Amino acid sequence: MAEKPQPFDPLDPEQAARRAAARQRLDAIDPAKKPGEALKDPKRREWFEAVYALSEGDPVNVPWGHLVANPLLLNWLAGQIELRGKSVLDVGCGLGDNAAALAEQGATVTAFDLVPRAAEWASDRFPDSGIEFRAADLFAPPPQWRGAFDLVHETYTLQALPAAILPDARKALVDLVKPGGRLLVICRARAEDQESDGPPWPLARSDIEAFSECGHVLEKLEDIPPGLTPSRHWRAVLRKPA
Ligand SMILES: C[S@@+](CC[C@H](N)C(=O)[O-])C[C@H]1O[C@@H](n2cnc3c(N)ncnc32)[C@H](O)[C@@H]1O
């Protein structure tokens, strides 16, 4: 039976205070928060591993541990009719809530995270979901995943990577999509000329449009104002030509 936890409640002062304290601890050990240091470890592997290692199994200590699927994914899924039986890959799955929402649509879901502890944690939370949770690196995925998925979904992983590695990340995402399949990207948005003191680094429209350099066609790009999420977001659907 899937765990049915209470979602993280940012309006609960006790939870909010514990999350803020965790964020402060994690920022203090994040080289990307120190100008000029982000590129030494462009994948930020050590920091992502530290997030899960230092969490002591408490999702409040994981900045993206909301224990509920992203509202912009849920809202997108509500308009989908054809995911049953499709192969779906969830990239950077974290604690697994987005993967679980995709599986509830009847899709055959594989979900992966760079950090083995994240994949194990997600798997423990959704043992009966049928989802294959595993540790893998977007930049070195299992060869059998290349061109294998009807839908590749990523929320908040691109924005967690420095700009210099985005072209490689886009190519890696596109490589996983089946010809004729789709890529769904959900991320925070910024204006083209807006400075960002990330991580996370909200993406500009040009960062999304650059998927066309990898041969993907931008089917739909929504510029979503704060509402369902606290800040402006992009929701992009890209199609790999058949
Ligand atoms: C900001 S979190 C978002 C997690 C989840 N997608 C969500 O929306 O809750 C980014 C996740 O991507 C994972 N990640 C970072 N780099 C990755 C890579 N190269 N391959 C796979 N996962 C990665 C991190 O460990 C982390 O769990």
XYZ file of N, CA and C and ligand atoms in Angstrom:
753
model
N 0.852 -1.206 0.000
C 0.000 0.000 0.000
C 0.883 1.250 0.000
N 0.606 2.191 -0.889
C 1.414 3.409 -0.939
C 1.226 4.234 0.330
N 2.338 4.818 0.772
C 2.278 5.685 1.943
C 1.382 6.883 1.610
N 0.546 7.293 2.564
C -0.310 8.469 2.334
C 0.072 9.551 3.347
N 1.204 10.210 3.135
C 1.658 11.191 4.123
C 0.905 12.504 3.964
N 0.963 13.315 4.979
C 0.469 14.672 4.852
C 1.474 15.443 4.001
N 1.015 16.191 3.008
C 1.972 16.999 2.244
C 2.665 18.019 3.140
N 3.858 18.425 2.729
C 4.557 19.496 3.441
C 3.664 20.732 3.434
N 3.521 21.368 4.596
C 2.652 22.545 4.699
C 3.506 23.772 5.010
N 3.759 24.621 3.992
C 4.623 25.785 4.222
C 3.998 26.800 5.175
N 2.674 26.665 5.422
C 2.012 27.618 6.325
C 2.077 27.161 7.787
N 2.547 25.929 7.985
C 2.736 25.443 9.358
C 4.064 26.016 9.864
N 4.028 26.872 10.890
C 5.253 27.565 11.312
C 6.371 26.602 11.703
N 6.012 25.486 12.326
C 7.038 24.550 12.779
C 7.730 23.897 11.569
N 6.925 23.449 10.598
C 7.512 22.829 9.400
C 8.324 23.859 8.607
N 7.751 25.060 8.488
C 8.430 26.106 7.708
C 9.774 26.452 8.343
N 9.811 26.507 9.666
C 11.061 26.860 10.357
C 12.101 25.756 10.168
N 11.658 24.499 10.257
C 12.618 23.390 10.088
C 13.140 23.350 8.652
N 12.251 23.632 7.692
C 12.722 23.620 6.301
C 13.704 24.770 6.056
N 13.398 25.928 6.608
C 14.292 27.083 6.415
C 15.664 26.791 7.020
N 15.669 26.125 8.169
C 16.945 25.800 8.819
C 17.727 24.799 7.960
N 17.014 23.821 7.394
C 17.679 22.833 6.528
C 18.249 23.529 5.300
N 17.467 24.428 4.732
C 17.906 25.165 3.532
C 19.189 25.948 3.827
N 19.207 26.549 5.000
C 20.383 27.342 5.390
C 21.619 26.433 5.512
N 21.420 25.268 6.128
C 22.539 24.317 6.280
C 23.034 23.850 4.905
N 22.067 23.591 4.001
C 22.443 23.070 2.683
C 23.090 24.152 1.824
N 22.602 25.380 1.938
C 23.227 26.484 1.182
C 24.673 26.680 1.636
N 24.894 26.489 2.931
C 26.227 26.738 3.485
C 27.267 25.762 2.930
N 26.818 24.580 2.501
C 27.789 23.601 1.965
C 27.682 23.487 0.442
N 26.934 24.411 -0.190
C 26.724 24.328 -1.645
C 27.742 25.210 -2.360
N 28.737 24.597 -3.045
C 29.726 25.416 -3.750
C 29.084 26.345 -4.780
N 27.917 25.938 -5.314
C 27.251 26.765 -6.329
C 26.745 28.076 -5.752
N 26.682 28.168 -4.437
C 26.262 29.428 -3.801
C 27.440 30.388 -3.670
N 28.642 29.874 -4.020
C 29.815 30.757 -3.950
C 30.230 31.087 -5.376
N 30.207 32.381 -5.742
C 30.476 32.754 -7.128
C 31.763 32.118 -7.644
N 31.685 31.565 -8.874
C 32.886 31.009 -9.496
C 33.147 29.552 -9.172
N 32.460 29.007 -8.180
C 32.761 27.624 -7.783
C 31.834 26.600 -8.422
N 30.696 27.065 -8.977
C 29.694 26.123 -9.474
C 30.265 25.196 -10.537
N 31.140 25.711 -11.397
C 31.591 24.918 -12.530
C 32.585 23.822 -12.150
N 33.150 23.867 -10.946
C 34.091 22.809 -10.552
C 33.380 21.456 -10.486
N 32.113 21.484 -10.139
C 31.318 20.249 -10.096
C 29.987 20.569 -10.773
N 30.005 20.686 -12.119
C 28.793 21.165 -12.803
C 27.565 20.286 -12.581
N 27.779 19.012 -12.280
C 26.609 18.151 -12.029
C 26.100 18.296 -10.602
N 26.882 18.888 -9.725
C 26.513 19.116 -8.319
C 26.220 17.799 -7.576
N 26.880 16.736 -8.024
C 26.600 15.413 -7.458
C 26.788 15.380 -5.939
N 27.926 15.946 -5.483
C 28.208 15.869 -4.039
C 27.125 16.571 -3.226
N 26.665 17.695 -3.764
C 25.654 18.442 -3.008
C 24.333 17.672 -2.979
N 23.918 17.123 -4.124
C 22.659 16.356 -4.130
C 22.772 15.165 -3.178
N 23.930 14.521 -3.171
C 24.100 13.389 -2.244
C 24.004 13.868 -0.804
N 24.594 15.035 -0.528
C 24.565 15.574 0.841
C 23.128 15.884 1.279
N 22.315 16.378 0.355
C 20.922 16.708 0.714
C 20.242 15.488 1.319
N 20.375 14.354 0.623
C 19.681 13.148 1.104
C 20.386 12.556 2.333
N 21.714 12.605 2.338
C 22.459 12.026 3.472
C 22.177 12.800 4.757
N 22.056 14.109 4.654
C 21.861 14.934 5.854
C 20.395 15.050 6.270
N 19.494 14.499 5.454
C 18.062 14.682 5.734
C 17.584 13.841 6.919
N 18.357 12.823 7.280
C 17.967 11.890 8.353
C 16.596 11.277 8.085
N 16.284 11.101 6.805
C 15.024 10.456 6.439
C 13.803 11.329 6.650
N 14.001 12.618 6.913
C 12.872 13.519 7.146
C 12.680 14.394 5.902
N 11.542 14.242 5.211
C 11.330 15.005 3.971
C 11.349 16.515 4.171
N 11.080 16.974 5.389
C 11.141 18.422 5.627
C 12.549 18.950 5.341
N 13.550 18.076 5.506
C 14.940 18.496 5.288
C 15.370 18.423 3.829
N 14.466 17.962 2.955
C 14.753 17.919 1.513
C 13.987 19.090 0.892
N 14.683 20.079 0.333
C 13.992 21.306 -0.096
C 12.818 21.057 -1.056
N 12.877 19.978 -1.849
C 11.791 19.682 -2.793
C 10.920 18.513 -2.274
N 11.009 18.236 -0.967
C 10.226 17.132 -0.398
C 8.826 17.580 -0.022
N 7.980 17.748 -1.019
C 6.618 18.253 -0.760
C 5.627 17.142 -0.452
N 6.001 15.898 -0.761
C 5.134 14.734 -0.523
C 3.814 14.831 -1.263
N 3.847 15.542 -2.357
C 2.684 15.653 -3.230
C 3.240 15.998 -4.615
N 2.556 15.523 -5.653
C 3.055 15.792 -7.005
C 2.966 17.280 -7.318
N 3.806 17.715 -8.239
C 3.797 19.129 -8.621
C 2.426 19.503 -9.210
N 1.819 20.596 -8.726
C 0.479 20.958 -9.220
C 0.437 21.212 -10.726
N 1.544 21.665 -11.308
C 1.540 21.912 -12.759
C 1.621 20.607 -13.545
N 2.171 19.570 -12.925
C 2.132 18.247 -13.562
C 0.717 17.677 -13.437
N 0.138 17.768 -12.252
C -1.221 17.220 -12.044
C -2.213 17.893 -12.970
N -2.086 19.202 -13.072
C -2.972 19.995 -13.909
C -2.792 19.629 -15.401
N -1.560 19.315 -15.801
C -1.297 18.884 -17.185
C -1.873 17.494 -17.420
N -1.672 16.614 -16.428
C -2.172 15.240 -16.578
C -3.691 15.206 -16.697
N -4.357 16.151 -16.031
C -5.827 16.182 -16.080
C -6.321 16.370 -17.517
N -5.499 16.977 -18.353
C -5.897 17.207 -19.749
C -5.400 16.128 -20.696
N -4.746 15.087 -20.177
C -4.190 14.025 -21.031
C -5.148 12.845 -21.080
N -5.299 12.244 -22.227
C -6.181 11.078 -22.284
C -5.441 9.816 -22.731
N -4.191 9.970 -23.141
C -3.580 8.821 -23.805
C -2.306 8.297 -23.150
N -2.215 8.364 -21.824
C -0.996 7.850 -21.194
C -1.082 6.371 -20.818
N -2.297 5.812 -20.774
C -2.439 4.405 -20.394
C -1.612 3.525 -21.331
N -0.748 2.707 -20.710
C 0.056 1.776 -21.508
C 1.299 2.401 -22.127
N 1.471 3.698 -21.964
C 2.653 4.355 -22.551
C 3.854 4.197 -21.620
N 5.040 4.248 -22.199
C 6.257 4.189 -21.377
C 6.669 5.610 -21.023
N 6.847 5.820 -19.723
C 7.150 7.165 -19.223
C 8.409 7.108 -18.363
N 9.266 8.096 -18.541
C 10.485 8.193 -17.733
C 10.440 9.480 -16.924
N 10.605 9.355 -15.604
C 10.656 10.529 -14.733
C 12.114 10.774 -14.347
N 12.610 11.928 -14.730
C 14.028 12.268 -14.571
C 14.240 13.013 -13.258
N 15.236 12.604 -12.476
C 15.505 13.291 -11.195
C 14.288 13.190 -10.299
N 13.919 11.945 -9.975
C 12.595 11.687 -9.383
C 12.457 12.153 -7.941
N 13.578 12.441 -7.263
C 13.467 12.858 -5.870
C 12.700 11.832 -5.057
N 11.703 12.284 -4.297
C 10.974 11.381 -3.395
C 9.830 10.639 -4.093
N 9.654 10.845 -5.403
C 8.815 9.949 -6.195
C 7.362 10.354 -6.420
N 6.938 11.505 -5.888
C 5.512 11.845 -6.016
C 5.080 12.096 -7.457
N 5.958 12.708 -8.260
C 5.588 12.955 -9.654
C 5.487 11.631 -10.422
N 6.430 10.736 -10.150
C 6.390 9.419 -10.811
C 5.097 8.699 -10.449
N 4.694 8.811 -9.168
C 3.456 8.133 -8.736
C 2.242 8.713 -9.460
N 2.241 10.028 -9.654
C 1.114 10.656 -10.372
C 1.066 10.169 -11.816
N 2.226 9.979 -12.423
C 2.279 9.478 -13.808
C 1.788 8.030 -13.860
N 2.183 7.238 -12.859
C 1.756 5.831 -12.827
C 0.249 5.726 -12.630
N -0.321 6.663 -11.877
C -1.772 6.621 -11.650
C -2.559 6.821 -12.944
N -1.891 7.345 -13.976
C -2.548 7.502 -15.291
C -2.524 6.203 -16.089
N -1.922 5.165 -15.507
C -1.872 3.878 -16.224
C -0.615 3.726 -17.066
N 0.305 4.684 -16.937
C 1.553 4.585 -17.705
C 2.492 3.572 -17.040
N 3.404 3.027 -17.830
C 4.468 2.176 -17.299
C 5.645 3.102 -17.004
N 5.893 3.309 -15.714
C 6.815 4.378 -15.330
C 8.146 3.833 -14.830
N 9.208 4.402 -15.371
C 10.548 4.235 -14.836
C 10.935 5.599 -14.273
N 11.530 5.602 -13.084
C 11.914 6.871 -12.463
C 13.315 6.720 -11.920
N 14.132 7.754 -12.110
C 15.516 7.615 -11.654
C 16.023 8.895 -11.039
N 17.035 8.696 -10.201
C 17.697 9.837 -9.574
C 19.188 9.552 -9.511
N 19.952 10.618 -9.583
C 21.406 10.514 -9.478
C 21.814 9.903 -8.135
N 21.035 10.193 -7.108
C 21.394 9.774 -5.745
C 20.678 8.463 -5.402
N 21.441 7.395 -5.159
C 20.794 6.119 -4.843
C 19.811 6.223 -3.674
N 20.152 7.007 -2.657
C 19.271 7.133 -1.482
C 17.908 7.702 -1.890
N 17.892 8.609 -2.867
C 16.618 9.185 -3.321
C 15.775 8.100 -3.988
N 16.399 7.319 -4.871
C 15.657 6.269 -5.573
C 15.114 5.231 -4.583
N 15.929 4.894 -3.571
C 15.476 3.912 -2.556
C 14.308 4.479 -1.741
N 14.456 5.738 -1.369
C 13.421 6.399 -0.558
C 12.094 6.423 -1.332
N 12.168 6.812 -2.605
C 10.953 6.854 -3.432
C 10.354 5.450 -3.559
N 11.221 4.477 -3.759
C 10.749 3.103 -3.908
C 10.068 2.624 -2.620
N 10.629 2.983 -1.469
C 10.022 2.600 -0.181
C 8.660 3.274 -0.002
N 8.516 4.473 -0.520
C 7.250 5.199 -0.338
C 6.149 4.661 -1.259
N 6.547 4.122 -2.413
C 5.534 3.677 -3.381
C 5.797 2.222 -3.795
N 5.756 1.307 -2.818
C 6.174 -0.077 -3.106
C 5.230 -0.807 -4.054
N 3.963 -0.425 -4.073
C 2.989 -1.157 -4.894
C 2.586 -0.400 -6.162
N 3.382 0.577 -6.512
C 2.996 1.439 -7.637
C 3.331 0.814 -8.982
N 4.214 -0.203 -8.975
C 4.663 -0.777 -10.249
C 5.761 0.058 -10.894
N 6.145 1.148 -10.253
C 7.193 2.009 -10.825
C 8.555 1.359 -10.587
N 9.389 1.391 -11.613
C 10.775 0.956 -11.421
C 11.595 2.182 -11.031
N 11.955 2.253 -9.752
C 12.802 3.348 -9.277
C 14.243 2.868 -9.296
N 15.136 3.688 -9.832
C 16.536 3.274 -9.813
C 17.480 4.470 -9.813
N 18.709 4.196 -9.415
C 19.743 5.223 -9.445
C 20.354 5.239 -10.840
N 20.456 6.419 -11.426
C 21.101 6.575 -12.733
C 21.419 8.051 -12.925
N 22.338 8.285 -13.844
C 22.768 9.655 -14.134
C 22.215 10.062 -15.495
N 21.511 11.178 -15.524
C 20.971 11.692 -16.795
C 22.050 11.770 -17.873
N 23.299 12.051 -17.456
C 24.369 12.253 -18.431
C 25.051 10.940 -18.851
N 24.665 9.847 -18.205
C 25.214 8.533 -18.580
C 24.137 7.478 -18.320
N 23.016 7.580 -19.024
C 21.893 6.673 -18.724
C 22.169 5.258 -19.243
N 21.430 4.269 -18.731
C 21.577 2.917 -19.291
C 21.313 2.962 -20.806
N 22.143 2.293 -21.594
C 22.013 2.385 -23.058
C 20.618 2.006 -23.562
N 19.969 1.062 -22.855
C 18.649 0.616 -23.340
C 17.565 1.693 -23.191
N 17.853 2.762 -22.499
C 16.875 3.850 -22.356
C 16.876 4.796 -23.554
N 17.932 4.727 -24.360
C 18.036 5.683 -25.483
C 16.849 5.496 -26.428
N 16.117 6.558 -26.679
C 14.996 6.524 -27.622
C 13.894 5.569 -27.225
N 13.718 5.324 -25.911
C 12.823 4.240 -25.475
C 11.488 4.716 -24.906
N 11.299 6.011 -24.661
C 10.128 6.431 -23.882
C 9.161 7.305 -24.692
N 7.872 6.966 -24.536
C 6.835 7.780 -25.190
C 6.798 9.179 -24.595
N 7.037 9.239 -23.274
C 7.045 10.544 -22.602
C 8.209 10.574 -21.612
N 9.026 11.598 -21.735
C 10.068 11.864 -20.731
C 9.631 13.118 -19.985
N 9.609 13.001 -18.663
C 9.153 14.134 -17.847
C 10.289 14.600 -16.944
N 10.470 15.894 -16.898
C 11.422 16.421 -15.910
C 10.844 17.671 -15.274
N 10.854 17.699 -13.932
C 10.466 18.890 -13.176
C 11.616 19.264 -12.261
N 12.101 20.472 -12.399
C 13.045 21.108 -11.459
C 14.452 20.543 -11.464
N 14.798 19.664 -12.417
C 16.185 19.196 -12.471
C 17.029 20.124 -13.341
N 16.489 20.534 -14.498
C 17.242 21.469 -15.354
C 17.607 22.735 -14.596
N 16.656 23.255 -13.835
C 16.903 24.524 -13.142
C 17.885 24.362 -11.982
N 18.189 23.126 -11.637
C 19.156 22.872 -10.561
C 20.572 22.719 -11.104
N 20.717 22.863 -12.441
C 22.034 22.686 -13.064
C 22.550 24.020 -13.589
N 23.870 24.240 -13.510
C 24.419 25.501 -13.996
C 24.249 25.666 -15.505
N 24.202 26.911 -15.966
C 23.924 27.203 -17.384
C 24.896 26.482 -18.313
N 26.151 26.348 -17.897
C 27.161 25.761 -18.785
C 26.845 24.315 -19.157
N 26.076 23.646 -18.324
C 25.809 22.225 -18.570
C 24.419 22.014 -19.207
N 23.681 23.099 -19.382
C 22.320 22.961 -19.945
C 22.304 22.358 -21.357
N 23.226 22.758 -22.264
C 23.182 22.116 -23.593
C 23.331 20.594 -23.506
N 24.245 20.124 -22.654
C 24.412 18.667 -22.492
C 23.155 18.053 -21.871
N 22.556 18.770 -20.929
C 21.355 18.243 -20.268
C 20.202 18.142 -21.268
N 20.063 19.167 -22.112
C 18.980 19.118 -23.123
C 19.193 17.926 -24.053
N 20.433 17.744 -24.492
C 20.717 16.643 -25.418
C 20.433 15.298 -24.733
N 20.830 15.202 -23.471
C 20.627 13.945 -22.735
C 19.132 13.646 -22.602
N 18.325 14.660 -22.338
C 16.872 14.453 -22.203
C 16.269 13.999 -23.528
N 16.649 14.715 -24.589
C 16.097 14.424 -25.914
C 16.457 13.001 -26.361
N 17.657 12.555 -26.030
C 18.106 11.216 -26.438
C 17.215 10.108 -25.885
N 16.516 10.385 -24.778
C 15.724 9.348 -24.117
C 14.335 9.177 -24.740
N 13.937 10.161 -25.559
C 12.575 10.163 -26.114
C 12.522 9.297 -27.372
N 11.439 8.523 -27.465
C 11.178 7.693 -28.652
C 10.872 8.612 -29.852
N 11.237 8.246 -31.061
C 10.804 9.048 -32.207
C 9.275 9.189 -32.190
N 8.807 10.406 -32.313
C 7.360 10.663 -32.230
C 6.895 10.911 -30.805
N 7.772 10.694 -29.824
C 7.402 10.870 -28.410
C 7.579 12.307 -27.942
N 7.246 12.504 -26.667
C 7.240 13.871 -26.134
C 8.135 14.009 -24.911
N 8.552 15.248 -24.725
C 9.307 15.633 -23.528
C 8.507 16.733 -22.834
N 8.270 16.558 -21.537
C 7.546 17.563 -20.743
C 8.530 18.169 -19.748
N 8.666 19.479 -19.809
C 9.588 20.192 -18.906
C 8.785 21.193 -18.079
N 8.961 21.130 -16.762
C 8.316 22.094 -15.861
C 9.413 22.731 -15.019
N 9.475 24.053 -15.041
C 10.546 24.734 -14.300
C 10.163 26.164 -13.984
N 10.909 26.735 -13.065
C 10.707 28.160 -12.788
C 11.155 28.974 -13.994
N 10.496 30.138 -14.196
C 10.784 30.979 -15.359
C 11.379 32.313 -14.928
N 12.233 32.863 -15.808
C 12.729 34.225 -15.595
C 12.709 34.964 -16.928
N 12.750 36.278 -16.837
C 12.861 37.087 -18.053
C 14.276 36.918 -18.604
N 14.398 37.117 -19.919
C 15.676 36.924 -20.622
C 16.821 37.706 -19.957
N 16.532 38.941 -19.539
C 17.596 39.813 -19.013
C 17.652 39.818 -17.480
N 16.908 38.917 -16.849
C 16.844 38.896 -15.379
C 18.022 38.111 -14.801
N 18.705 38.710 -13.856
C 19.801 38.016 -13.172
C 19.217 36.950 -12.244
N 19.972 35.893 -12.013
C 19.507 34.862 -11.090
C 20.615 34.568 -10.086
N 20.240 34.528 -8.805
C 21.267 34.237 -7.796
C 21.101 32.801 -7.288
N 20.738 31.914 -8.225
C 20.510 30.515 -7.852
C 21.756 29.833 -7.351
N 21.701 28.527 -7.122
C 20.591 27.655 -7.475
C 19.415 27.766 -6.497
N 18.187 27.447 -7.051
C 17.907 27.088 -8.438
C 18.035 28.306 -9.362
N 18.299 27.988 -10.657
C 18.420 29.011 -11.683
C 17.196 28.932 -12.598
N 16.186 29.809 -12.382
C 15.015 29.783 -13.274
C 15.466 29.930 -14.734
N 14.745 29.301 -15.649
C 15.161 29.298 -17.050
C 14.503 30.439 -17.819
N 15.203 30.902 -18.855
C 14.655 31.905 -19.770
C 13.965 31.176 -20.932
N 13.108 31.903 -21.653
C 12.428 31.312 -22.819
C 13.452 30.706 -23.794
N 14.575 31.396 -23.972
C 15.585 30.906 -24.931
C 16.177 29.564 -24.481
N 16.215 29.324 -23.174
C 16.718 28.023 -22.678
C 15.793 26.890 -23.123
N 14.501 27.182 -23.180
C 13.534 26.161 -23.614
C 13.564 26.055 -25.148
N 13.586 27.210 -25.813
C 13.567 27.185 -27.279
C 14.801 26.473 -27.834
N 15.889 26.449 -27.047
C 17.122 25.808 -27.510
C 16.970 24.297 -27.697
N 15.875 23.717 -27.200
C 15.644 22.282 -27.464
C 15.532 22.033 -28.971
N 15.170 23.078 -29.738
C 15.045 22.886 -31.185
C 16.418 22.541 -31.790
N 17.509 22.985 -31.126
C 18.857 22.648 -31.623
C 19.114 21.145 -31.525
N 18.334 20.456 -30.691
C 18.486 18.988 -30.561
C 17.450 18.286 -31.433
N 16.778 19.031 -32.307
C 15.841 18.409 -33.242
C 14.435 18.253 -32.704
N 14.163 18.764 -31.491
C 12.806 18.667 -30.956
C 11.961 19.857 -31.412
N 10.692 19.611 -31.598
C 9.774 20.675 -31.988
C 9.010 21.120 -30.747
N 9.012 22.422 -30.526
C 8.290 22.958 -29.371
C 6.798 22.967 -29.708
N 6.062 22.024 -29.108
C 4.622 21.923 -29.410
C 3.822 22.951 -28.656
N 4.203 23.164 -27.380
C 3.448 24.109 -26.565
C 4.371 24.652 -25.485
N 4.374 25.958 -25.323
C 5.149 26.570 -24.237
C 4.211 27.497 -23.471
N 3.921 27.117 -22.237
C 3.027 27.930 -21.407
C 3.852 28.741 -20.419
N 3.526 30.005 -20.349
C 4.151 30.935 -19.399
C 3.132 31.101 -18.276
N 3.390 30.440 -17.158
C 2.355 30.301 -16.126
C 2.656 31.228 -14.947
N 1.775 32.187 -14.695
C 2.022 33.127 -13.593
C 1.859 32.438 -12.241
N 2.354 33.082 -11.171
C 2.163 32.502 -9.837
C 0.677 32.236 -9.597
N 0.416 31.159 -8.900
C -0.973 30.757 -8.626
C -0.939 29.333 -8.124
N -0.876 28.398 -9.081
C -0.747 26.988 -8.684
C 0.595 26.753 -7.991
N 1.602 27.513 -8.399
C 2.912 27.487 -7.718
C 3.220 28.923 -7.272
N 4.147 29.089 -6.331
C 4.376 30.440 -5.798
C 5.044 31.398 -6.794
N 5.705 30.864 -7.841
C 6.422 31.765 -8.752
C 6.062 31.439 -10.206
N 6.472 32.345 -11.105
C 6.243 32.143 -12.539
C 6.964 30.864 -13.011
N 6.301 30.096 -13.879
C 6.876 28.839 -14.379
C 6.709 28.720 -15.895
N 7.567 27.908 -16.498
C 7.338 27.399 -17.859
C 6.814 25.975 -17.749
N 5.895 25.658 -18.661
C 5.525 24.249 -18.870
C 5.626 24.037 -20.372
N 6.576 23.217 -20.764
C 6.869 23.054 -22.191
C 6.664 21.607 -22.614
N 6.007 21.437 -23.752
C 5.874 20.114 -24.355
C 6.622 20.152 -25.682
N 7.595 19.245 -25.822
C 8.397 19.181 -27.029
C 8.221 17.819 -27.672
N 8.257 17.776 -28.971
C 8.016 16.517 -29.687
C 9.238 16.153 -30.511
N 9.649 14.896 -30.416
C 10.731 14.409 -31.288
C 10.097 13.951 -32.600
N 10.575 14.443 -33.737
C 9.969 14.014 -35.007
C 10.006 12.491 -35.150
N 8.959 11.946 -35.739
C 8.857 10.491 -35.879
C 9.902 9.991 -36.867
C 15.348 19.909 -7.502
S 15.230 18.194 -7.287
C 13.626 17.851 -8.022
C 13.101 16.497 -7.664
C 11.757 16.141 -8.313
N 11.834 16.129 -9.760
C 10.677 17.067 -7.838
O 10.193 17.862 -8.650
O 10.337 17.003 -6.668
C 16.339 17.585 -8.541
C 16.558 16.090 -8.426
O 17.333 15.677 -9.552
C 18.349 14.813 -9.115
N 19.447 14.930 -10.086
C 20.363 15.904 -10.172
N 21.216 15.669 -11.171
C 20.827 14.513 -11.746
C 21.351 13.723 -12.808
N 22.453 14.063 -13.482
N 20.706 12.572 -13.123
C 19.604 12.197 -12.429
N 19.081 12.893 -11.405
C 19.690 14.050 -11.061
C 18.691 15.275 -7.716
O 19.324 14.285 -6.933
C 17.324 15.666 -7.179
O 16.681 14.598 -6.554
